[in-house]
mmCIF file of C-alpha atoms in Angstrom:
data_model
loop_
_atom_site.group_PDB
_atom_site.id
_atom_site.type_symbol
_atom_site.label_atom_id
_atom_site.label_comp_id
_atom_site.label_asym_id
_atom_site.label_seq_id
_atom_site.Cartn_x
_atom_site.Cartn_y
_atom_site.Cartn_z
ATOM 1 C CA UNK A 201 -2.881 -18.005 -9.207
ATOM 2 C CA UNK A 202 -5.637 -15.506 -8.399
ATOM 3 C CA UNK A 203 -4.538 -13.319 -5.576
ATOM 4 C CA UNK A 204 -7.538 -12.811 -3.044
ATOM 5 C CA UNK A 205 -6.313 -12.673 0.222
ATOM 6 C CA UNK A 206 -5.537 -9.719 2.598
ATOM 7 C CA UNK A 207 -3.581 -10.622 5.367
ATOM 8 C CA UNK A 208 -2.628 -9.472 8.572
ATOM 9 C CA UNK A 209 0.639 -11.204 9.603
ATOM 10 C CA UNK A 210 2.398 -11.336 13.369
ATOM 11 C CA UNK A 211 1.581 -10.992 16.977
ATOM 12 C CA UNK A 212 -2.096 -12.616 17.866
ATOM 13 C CA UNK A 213 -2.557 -12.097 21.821
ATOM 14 C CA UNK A 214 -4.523 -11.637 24.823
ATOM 15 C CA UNK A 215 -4.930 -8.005 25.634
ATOM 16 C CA UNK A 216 -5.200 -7.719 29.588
ATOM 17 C CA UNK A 217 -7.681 -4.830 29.987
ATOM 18 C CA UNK A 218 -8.697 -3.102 33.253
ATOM 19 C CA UNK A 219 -12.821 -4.727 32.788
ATOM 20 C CA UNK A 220 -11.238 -7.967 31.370
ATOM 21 C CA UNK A 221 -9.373 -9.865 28.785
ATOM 22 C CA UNK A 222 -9.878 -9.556 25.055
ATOM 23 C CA UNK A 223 -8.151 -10.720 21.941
ATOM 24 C CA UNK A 224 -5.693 -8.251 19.874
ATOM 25 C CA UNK A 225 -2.863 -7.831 18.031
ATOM 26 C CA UNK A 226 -2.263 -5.003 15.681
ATOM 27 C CA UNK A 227 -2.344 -7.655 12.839
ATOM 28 C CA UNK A 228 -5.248 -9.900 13.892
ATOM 29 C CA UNK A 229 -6.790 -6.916 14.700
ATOM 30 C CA UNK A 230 -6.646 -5.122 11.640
ATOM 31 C CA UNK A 231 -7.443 -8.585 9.733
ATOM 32 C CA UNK A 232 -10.899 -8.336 11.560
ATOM 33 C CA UNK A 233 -11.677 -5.204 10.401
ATOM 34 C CA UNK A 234 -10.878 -6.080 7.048
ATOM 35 C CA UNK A 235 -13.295 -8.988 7.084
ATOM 36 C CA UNK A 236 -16.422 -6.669 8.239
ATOM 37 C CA UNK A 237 -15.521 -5.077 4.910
ATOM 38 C CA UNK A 238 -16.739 -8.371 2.670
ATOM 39 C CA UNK A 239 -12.835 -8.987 2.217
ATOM 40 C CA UNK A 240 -11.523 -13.038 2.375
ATOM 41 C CA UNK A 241 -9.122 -11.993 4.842
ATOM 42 C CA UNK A 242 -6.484 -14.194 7.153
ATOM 43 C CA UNK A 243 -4.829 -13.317 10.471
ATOM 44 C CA UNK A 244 -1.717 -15.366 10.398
ATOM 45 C CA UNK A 245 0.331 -15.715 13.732
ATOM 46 C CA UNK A 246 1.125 -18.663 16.120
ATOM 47 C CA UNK A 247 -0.229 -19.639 19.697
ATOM 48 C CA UNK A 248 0.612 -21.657 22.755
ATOM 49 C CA UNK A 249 -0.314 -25.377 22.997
ATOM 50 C CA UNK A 250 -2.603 -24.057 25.845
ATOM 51 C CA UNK A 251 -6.174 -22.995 26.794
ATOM 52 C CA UNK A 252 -5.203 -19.418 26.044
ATOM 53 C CA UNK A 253 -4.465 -20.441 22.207
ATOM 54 C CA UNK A 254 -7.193 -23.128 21.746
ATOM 55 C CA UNK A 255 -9.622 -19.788 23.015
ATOM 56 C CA UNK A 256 -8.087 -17.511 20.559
ATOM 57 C CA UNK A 257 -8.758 -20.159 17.532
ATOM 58 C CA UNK A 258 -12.416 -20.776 18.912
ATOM 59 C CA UNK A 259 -13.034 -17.026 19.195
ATOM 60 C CA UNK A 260 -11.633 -16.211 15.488
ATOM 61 C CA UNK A 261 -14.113 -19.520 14.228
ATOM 62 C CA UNK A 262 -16.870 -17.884 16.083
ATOM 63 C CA UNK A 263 -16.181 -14.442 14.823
ATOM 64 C CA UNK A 264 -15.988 -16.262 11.142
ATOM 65 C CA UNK A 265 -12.576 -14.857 10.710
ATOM 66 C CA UNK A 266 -10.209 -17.118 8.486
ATOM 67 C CA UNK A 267 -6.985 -17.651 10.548
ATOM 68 C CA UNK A 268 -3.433 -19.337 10.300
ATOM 69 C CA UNK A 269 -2.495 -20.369 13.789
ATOM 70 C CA UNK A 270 -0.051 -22.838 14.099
ATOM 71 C CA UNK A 271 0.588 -23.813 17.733
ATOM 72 C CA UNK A 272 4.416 -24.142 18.793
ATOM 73 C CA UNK A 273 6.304 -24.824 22.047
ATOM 74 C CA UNK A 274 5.650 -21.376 23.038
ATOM 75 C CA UNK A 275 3.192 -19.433 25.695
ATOM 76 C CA UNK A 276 -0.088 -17.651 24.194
ATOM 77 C CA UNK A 277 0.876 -13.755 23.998
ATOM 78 C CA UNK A 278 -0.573 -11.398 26.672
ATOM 79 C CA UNK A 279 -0.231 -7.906 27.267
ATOM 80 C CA UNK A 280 -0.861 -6.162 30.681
ATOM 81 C CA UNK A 281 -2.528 -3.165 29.202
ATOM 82 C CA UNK A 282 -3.994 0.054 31.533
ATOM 83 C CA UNK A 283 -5.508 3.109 30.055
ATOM 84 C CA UNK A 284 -4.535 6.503 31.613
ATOM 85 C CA UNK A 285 -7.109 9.009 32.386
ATOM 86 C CA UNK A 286 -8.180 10.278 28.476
ATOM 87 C CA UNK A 287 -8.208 6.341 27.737
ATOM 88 C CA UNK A 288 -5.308 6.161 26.249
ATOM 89 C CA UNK A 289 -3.529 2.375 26.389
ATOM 90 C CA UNK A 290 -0.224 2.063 27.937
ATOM 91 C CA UNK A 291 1.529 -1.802 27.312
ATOM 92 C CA UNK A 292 3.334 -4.326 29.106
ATOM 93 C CA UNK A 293 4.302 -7.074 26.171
ATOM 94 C CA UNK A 294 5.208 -10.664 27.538
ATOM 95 C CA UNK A 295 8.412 -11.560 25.749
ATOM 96 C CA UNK A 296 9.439 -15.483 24.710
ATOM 97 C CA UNK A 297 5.713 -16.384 23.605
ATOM 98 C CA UNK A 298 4.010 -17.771 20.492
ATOM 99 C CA UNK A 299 3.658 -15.168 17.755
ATOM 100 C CA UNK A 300 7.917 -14.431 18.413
ATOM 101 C CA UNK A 301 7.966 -18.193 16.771
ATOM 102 C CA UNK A 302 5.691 -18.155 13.910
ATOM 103 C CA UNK A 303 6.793 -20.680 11.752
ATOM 104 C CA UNK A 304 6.897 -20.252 7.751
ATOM 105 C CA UNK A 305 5.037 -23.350 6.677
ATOM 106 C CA UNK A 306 3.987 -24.752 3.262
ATOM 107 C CA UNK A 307 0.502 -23.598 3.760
ATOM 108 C CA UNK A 308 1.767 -20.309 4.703
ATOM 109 C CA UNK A 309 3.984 -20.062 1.508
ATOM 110 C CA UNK A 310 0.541 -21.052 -0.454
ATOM 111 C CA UNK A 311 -1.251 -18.186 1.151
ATOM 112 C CA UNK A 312 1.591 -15.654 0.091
ATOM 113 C CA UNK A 313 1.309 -16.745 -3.540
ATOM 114 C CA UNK A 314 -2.284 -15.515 -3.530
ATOM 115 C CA UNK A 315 -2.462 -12.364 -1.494
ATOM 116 C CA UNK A 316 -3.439 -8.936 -2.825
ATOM 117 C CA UNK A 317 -2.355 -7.048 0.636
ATOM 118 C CA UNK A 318 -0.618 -7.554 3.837
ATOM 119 C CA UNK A 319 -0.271 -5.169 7.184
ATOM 120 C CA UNK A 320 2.623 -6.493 9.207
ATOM 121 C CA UNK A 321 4.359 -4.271 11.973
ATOM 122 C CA UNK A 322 7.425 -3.653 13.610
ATOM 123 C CA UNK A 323 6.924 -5.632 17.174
ATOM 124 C CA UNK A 324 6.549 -9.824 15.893
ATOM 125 C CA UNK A 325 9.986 -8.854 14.141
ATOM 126 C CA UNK A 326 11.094 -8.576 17.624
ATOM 127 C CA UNK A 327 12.560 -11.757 17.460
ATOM 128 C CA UNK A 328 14.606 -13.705 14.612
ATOM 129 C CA UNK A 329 11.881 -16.554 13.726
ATOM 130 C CA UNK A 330 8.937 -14.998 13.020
ATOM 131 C CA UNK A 331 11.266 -11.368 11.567
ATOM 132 C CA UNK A 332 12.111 -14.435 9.064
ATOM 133 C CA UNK A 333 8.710 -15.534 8.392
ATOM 134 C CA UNK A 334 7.274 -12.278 7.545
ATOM 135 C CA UNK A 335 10.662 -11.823 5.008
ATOM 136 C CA UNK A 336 9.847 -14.655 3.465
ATOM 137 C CA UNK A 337 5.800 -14.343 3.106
ATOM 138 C CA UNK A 338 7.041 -10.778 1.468
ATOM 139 C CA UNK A 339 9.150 -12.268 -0.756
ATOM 140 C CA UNK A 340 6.706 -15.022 -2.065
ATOM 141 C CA UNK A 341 3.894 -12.778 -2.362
ATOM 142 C CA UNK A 342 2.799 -11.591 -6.183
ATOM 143 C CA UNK A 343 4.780 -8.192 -6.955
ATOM 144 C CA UNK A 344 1.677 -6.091 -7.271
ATOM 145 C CA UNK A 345 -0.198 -6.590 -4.152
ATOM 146 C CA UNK A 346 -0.302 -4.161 -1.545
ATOM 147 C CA UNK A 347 2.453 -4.507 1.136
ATOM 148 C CA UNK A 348 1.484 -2.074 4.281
ATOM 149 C CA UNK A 349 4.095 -1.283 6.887
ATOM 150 C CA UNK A 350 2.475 0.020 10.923
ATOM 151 C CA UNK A 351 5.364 0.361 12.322
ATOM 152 C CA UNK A 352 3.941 0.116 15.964
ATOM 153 C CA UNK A 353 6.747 0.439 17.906
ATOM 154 C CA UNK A 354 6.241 -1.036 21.719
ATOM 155 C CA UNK A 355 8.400 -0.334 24.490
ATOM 156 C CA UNK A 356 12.084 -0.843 23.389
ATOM 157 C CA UNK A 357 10.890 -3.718 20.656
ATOM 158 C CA UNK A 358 12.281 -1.626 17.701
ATOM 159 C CA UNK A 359 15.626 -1.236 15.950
ATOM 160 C CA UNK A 360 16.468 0.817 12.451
ATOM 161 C CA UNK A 361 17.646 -2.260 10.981
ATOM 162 C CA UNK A 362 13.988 -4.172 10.875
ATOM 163 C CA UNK A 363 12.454 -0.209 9.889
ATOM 164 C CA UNK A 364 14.628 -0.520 7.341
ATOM 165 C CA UNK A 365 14.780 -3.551 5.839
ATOM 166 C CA UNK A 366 10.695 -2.501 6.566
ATOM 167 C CA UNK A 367 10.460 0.281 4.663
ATOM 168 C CA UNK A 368 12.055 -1.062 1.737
ATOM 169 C CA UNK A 369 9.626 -3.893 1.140
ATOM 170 C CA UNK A 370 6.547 -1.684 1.746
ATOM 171 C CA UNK A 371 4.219 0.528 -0.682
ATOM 172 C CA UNK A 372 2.327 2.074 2.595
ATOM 173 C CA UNK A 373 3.361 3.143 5.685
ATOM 174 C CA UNK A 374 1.135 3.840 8.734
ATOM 175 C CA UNK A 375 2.812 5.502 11.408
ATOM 176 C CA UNK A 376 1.375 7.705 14.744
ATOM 177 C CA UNK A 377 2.617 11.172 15.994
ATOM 178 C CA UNK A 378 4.506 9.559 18.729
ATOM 179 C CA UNK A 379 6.394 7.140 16.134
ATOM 180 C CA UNK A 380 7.339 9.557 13.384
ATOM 181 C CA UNK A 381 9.554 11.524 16.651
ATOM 182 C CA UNK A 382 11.327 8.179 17.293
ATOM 183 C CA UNK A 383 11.477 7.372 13.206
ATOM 184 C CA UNK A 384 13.144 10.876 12.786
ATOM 185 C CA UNK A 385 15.389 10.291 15.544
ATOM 186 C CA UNK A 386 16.436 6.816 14.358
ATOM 187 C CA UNK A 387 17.440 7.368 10.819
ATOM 188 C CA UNK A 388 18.924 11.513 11.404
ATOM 189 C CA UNK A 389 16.007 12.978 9.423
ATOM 190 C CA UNK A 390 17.041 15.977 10.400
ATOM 191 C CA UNK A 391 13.822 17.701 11.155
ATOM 192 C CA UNK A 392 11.303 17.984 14.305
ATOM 193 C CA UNK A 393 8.428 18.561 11.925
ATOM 194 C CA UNK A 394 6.369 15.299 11.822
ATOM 195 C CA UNK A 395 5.033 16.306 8.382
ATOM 196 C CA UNK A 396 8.383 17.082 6.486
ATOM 197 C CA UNK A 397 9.761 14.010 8.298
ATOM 198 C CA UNK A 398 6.803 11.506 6.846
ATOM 199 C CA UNK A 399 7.732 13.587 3.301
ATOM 200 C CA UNK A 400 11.198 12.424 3.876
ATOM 201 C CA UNK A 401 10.388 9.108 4.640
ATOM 202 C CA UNK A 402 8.452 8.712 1.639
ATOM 203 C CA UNK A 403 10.982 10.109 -0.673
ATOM 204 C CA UNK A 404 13.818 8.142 1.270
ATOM 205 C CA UNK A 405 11.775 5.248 0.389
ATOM 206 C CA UNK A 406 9.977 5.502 -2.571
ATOM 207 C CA UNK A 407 6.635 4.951 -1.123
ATOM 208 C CA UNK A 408 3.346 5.086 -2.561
ATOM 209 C CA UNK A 409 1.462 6.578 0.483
ATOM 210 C CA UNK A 410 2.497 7.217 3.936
ATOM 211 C CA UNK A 411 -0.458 7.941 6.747
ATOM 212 C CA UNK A 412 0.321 10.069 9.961
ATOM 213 C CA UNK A 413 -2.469 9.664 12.411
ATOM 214 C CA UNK A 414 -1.881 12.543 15.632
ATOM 215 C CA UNK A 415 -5.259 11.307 17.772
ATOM 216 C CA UNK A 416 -7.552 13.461 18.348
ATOM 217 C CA UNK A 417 -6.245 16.142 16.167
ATOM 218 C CA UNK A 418 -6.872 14.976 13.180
ATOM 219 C CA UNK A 419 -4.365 12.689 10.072
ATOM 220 C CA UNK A 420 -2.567 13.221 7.235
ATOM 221 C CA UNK A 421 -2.137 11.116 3.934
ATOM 222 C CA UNK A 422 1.240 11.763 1.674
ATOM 223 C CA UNK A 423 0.873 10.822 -1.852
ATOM 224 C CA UNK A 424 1.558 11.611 -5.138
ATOM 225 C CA UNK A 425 -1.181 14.031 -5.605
ATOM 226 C CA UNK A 426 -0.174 16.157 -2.030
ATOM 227 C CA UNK A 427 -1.307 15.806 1.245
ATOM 228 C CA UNK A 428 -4.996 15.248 2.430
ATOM 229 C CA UNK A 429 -5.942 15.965 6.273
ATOM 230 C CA UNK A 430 -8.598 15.294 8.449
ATOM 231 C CA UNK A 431 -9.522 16.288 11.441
ATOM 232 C CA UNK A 432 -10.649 13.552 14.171
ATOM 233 C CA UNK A 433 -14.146 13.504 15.036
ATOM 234 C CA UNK A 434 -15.443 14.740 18.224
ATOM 235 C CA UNK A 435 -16.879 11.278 20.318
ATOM 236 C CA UNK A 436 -17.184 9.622 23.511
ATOM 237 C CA UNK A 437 -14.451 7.646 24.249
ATOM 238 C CA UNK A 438 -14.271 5.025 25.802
ATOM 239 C CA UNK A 439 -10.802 3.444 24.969
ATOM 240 C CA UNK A 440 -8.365 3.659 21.947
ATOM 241 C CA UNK A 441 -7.034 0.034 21.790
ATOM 242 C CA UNK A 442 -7.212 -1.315 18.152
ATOM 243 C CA UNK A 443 -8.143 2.443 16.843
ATOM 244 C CA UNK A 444 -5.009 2.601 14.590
ATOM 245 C CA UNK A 445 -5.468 -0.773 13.389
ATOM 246 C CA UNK A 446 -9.036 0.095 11.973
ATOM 247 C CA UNK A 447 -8.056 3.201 10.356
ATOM 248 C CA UNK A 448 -5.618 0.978 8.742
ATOM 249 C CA UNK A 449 -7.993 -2.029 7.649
ATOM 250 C CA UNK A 450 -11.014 0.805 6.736
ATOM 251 C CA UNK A 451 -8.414 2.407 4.295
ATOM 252 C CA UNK A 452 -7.217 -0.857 2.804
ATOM 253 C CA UNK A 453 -10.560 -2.014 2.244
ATOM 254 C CA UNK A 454 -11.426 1.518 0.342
ATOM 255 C CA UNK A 455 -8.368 0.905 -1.436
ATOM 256 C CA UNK A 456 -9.109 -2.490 -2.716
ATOM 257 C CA UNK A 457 -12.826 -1.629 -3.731
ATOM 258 C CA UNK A 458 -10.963 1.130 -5.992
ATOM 259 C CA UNK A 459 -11.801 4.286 -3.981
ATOM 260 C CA UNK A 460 -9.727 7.399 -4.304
ATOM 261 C CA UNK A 461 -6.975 8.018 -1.374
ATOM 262 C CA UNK A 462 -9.093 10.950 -0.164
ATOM 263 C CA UNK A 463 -12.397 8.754 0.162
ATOM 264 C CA UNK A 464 -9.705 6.317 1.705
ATOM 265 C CA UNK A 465 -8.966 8.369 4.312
ATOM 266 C CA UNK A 466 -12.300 9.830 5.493
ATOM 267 C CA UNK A 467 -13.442 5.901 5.578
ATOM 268 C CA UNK A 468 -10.662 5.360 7.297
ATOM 269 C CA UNK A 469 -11.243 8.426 9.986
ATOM 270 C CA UNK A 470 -14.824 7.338 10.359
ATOM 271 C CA UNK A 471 -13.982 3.210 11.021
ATOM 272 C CA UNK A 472 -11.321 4.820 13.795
ATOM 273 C CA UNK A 473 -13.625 7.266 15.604
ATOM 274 C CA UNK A 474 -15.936 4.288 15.884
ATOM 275 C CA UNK A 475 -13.947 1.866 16.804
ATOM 276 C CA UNK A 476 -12.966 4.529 20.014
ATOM 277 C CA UNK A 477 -16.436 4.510 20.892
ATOM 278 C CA UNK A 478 -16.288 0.800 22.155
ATOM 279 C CA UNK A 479 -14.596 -1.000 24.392
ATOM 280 C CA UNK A 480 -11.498 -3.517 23.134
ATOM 281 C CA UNK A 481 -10.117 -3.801 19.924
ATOM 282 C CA UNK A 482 -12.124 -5.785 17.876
ATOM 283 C CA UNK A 483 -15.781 -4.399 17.996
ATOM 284 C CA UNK A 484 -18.684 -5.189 15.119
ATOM 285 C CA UNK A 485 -18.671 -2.357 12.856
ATOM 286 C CA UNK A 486 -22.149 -1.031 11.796
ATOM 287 C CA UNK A 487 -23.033 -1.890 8.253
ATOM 288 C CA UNK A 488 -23.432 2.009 7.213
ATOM 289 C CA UNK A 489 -19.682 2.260 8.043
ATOM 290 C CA UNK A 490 -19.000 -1.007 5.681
ATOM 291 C CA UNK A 491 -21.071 -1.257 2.731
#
């Protein structure tokens, strides 16, 4: 079976923003992006039988992004989210709702057998149904397509066991400057240094790539060939909600067109900066940052 898809698996939601609310999810998000890329991309998650969920499904038809949205016995996501004064998002996550219950279906299973990459995170694995659906996707999913951990840790919604068990089914992780502390911490690196703990983590783990992104002062790629950095670009900000999920998607999508890591990463830096620029997670790219 050809594999096609790219896939962003776990928590669809309604993101409660101070001018209003708008649809995210690190995984629907970064699915988005993907798609702006030419990519036949799927954001797989689960929503409420409720006006909240039907809107989500209607907005991803009208934004002509392919989705897998089962609805359960569960309340549509939302997240209570206020920005501080730099515009930086702080969350409140609703707990017992949809995307904890995503269900691991036969279509699912056929979308697995056909994917070329997945991004799936640390927070759906919150709870024991859908931790078991993204386990099982993995598992069914050819053995050479791209498997891309952000670990994305909310609030207390994070143990070492699912980082673990995580980290050893991923080629990529994407991790922030805030994350790599608590990642140290968790598994006794041994080290304060966010670099030599990302090296660590990569040897630990035998992973292809790991990507440290420290805001505005710049990011850092690990891979076989060394380390490439970047430094942020100067913009106007007006929030960073969904900014980590772009860089993700923008360097997936170089990846997959067969781009080097470094032209990865400055794709990557550019779709972020962007994406800061606007308001909400899931803003139209410009084709000059696409094509």
């Amino acid at each position: 079976m050809e594999s096609k898809f790219v896939v962003g698996i776990g928590e669809a939601l309604w993101d409660l923003l101070p001018e209003g609310r708008k649809i995210g999810g690190a995984p629907a998000n970064f699915a988005f992006h993907v798609s702006q890329f030419g990519f036949d991309t799927i954001a797989a998650s689960a929503v409420g039988r409720d006006p909240l969920g039907d809107e989500i499904r209607d907005t991803f038809n009208s934004m002509g992004l392919r989705h897998e949205l089962p609805q359960v016995g569960f309340p549509t996501g939302t997240v209570e989210v206020t920005l501080d004064g730099h515009g930086i998002p702080q969350y409140e996550i609703r707990t017992d709702v949809a995307w904890d219950n995503i269900p691991f279906t036969e279509s699912l299973r056929s979308i697995a057998a056909s994917t070329r990459c997945i991004c799936f995170g640390s927070l759906a694995q919150r709870c024991a149904v859908s931790r078991e659906t993204i386990r099982r996707f993995l598992d069914a999913m050819p053995r050479d397509a791209l498997r891309v951990f952000d670990i994305n840790i909310r609030q207390h919604f994070y143990s070492r066991e699912v980082a673990d068990s995580s980290l050893k089914a991923c080629d990529v992780l994407k991790i922030n400057d805030e994350e790599i502390i608590t990642v140290a911490q968790l598994f006794d690196l041994g080290t304060h240094d966010m670099q030599e703990a990302c090296i660590a983590l990569r040897e630990k783990y035998g992973l292809q790539t790991v990507i440290l992104t420290c805001g505005s002062s710049g990011s850092y790629v690990f891979y076989d060939n060394g380390v490439s950095f970047l430094r942020t670009p100067r913009v106007e900000v007006a929030d960073t909600v969904g900014a980590g999920d772009s860089f993700t998607a923008g360097f997936c999508a170089s990846l997959l067109r067969g781009e080097s890591i470094p032209e990865a990463h400055a794709r990557a830096v550019e779709v972020s900066a962007y994406v800061c620029t606007q308001h909400g997670a899931m803003p139209r790219l410009p084709e000059y940052l696409t094509r």
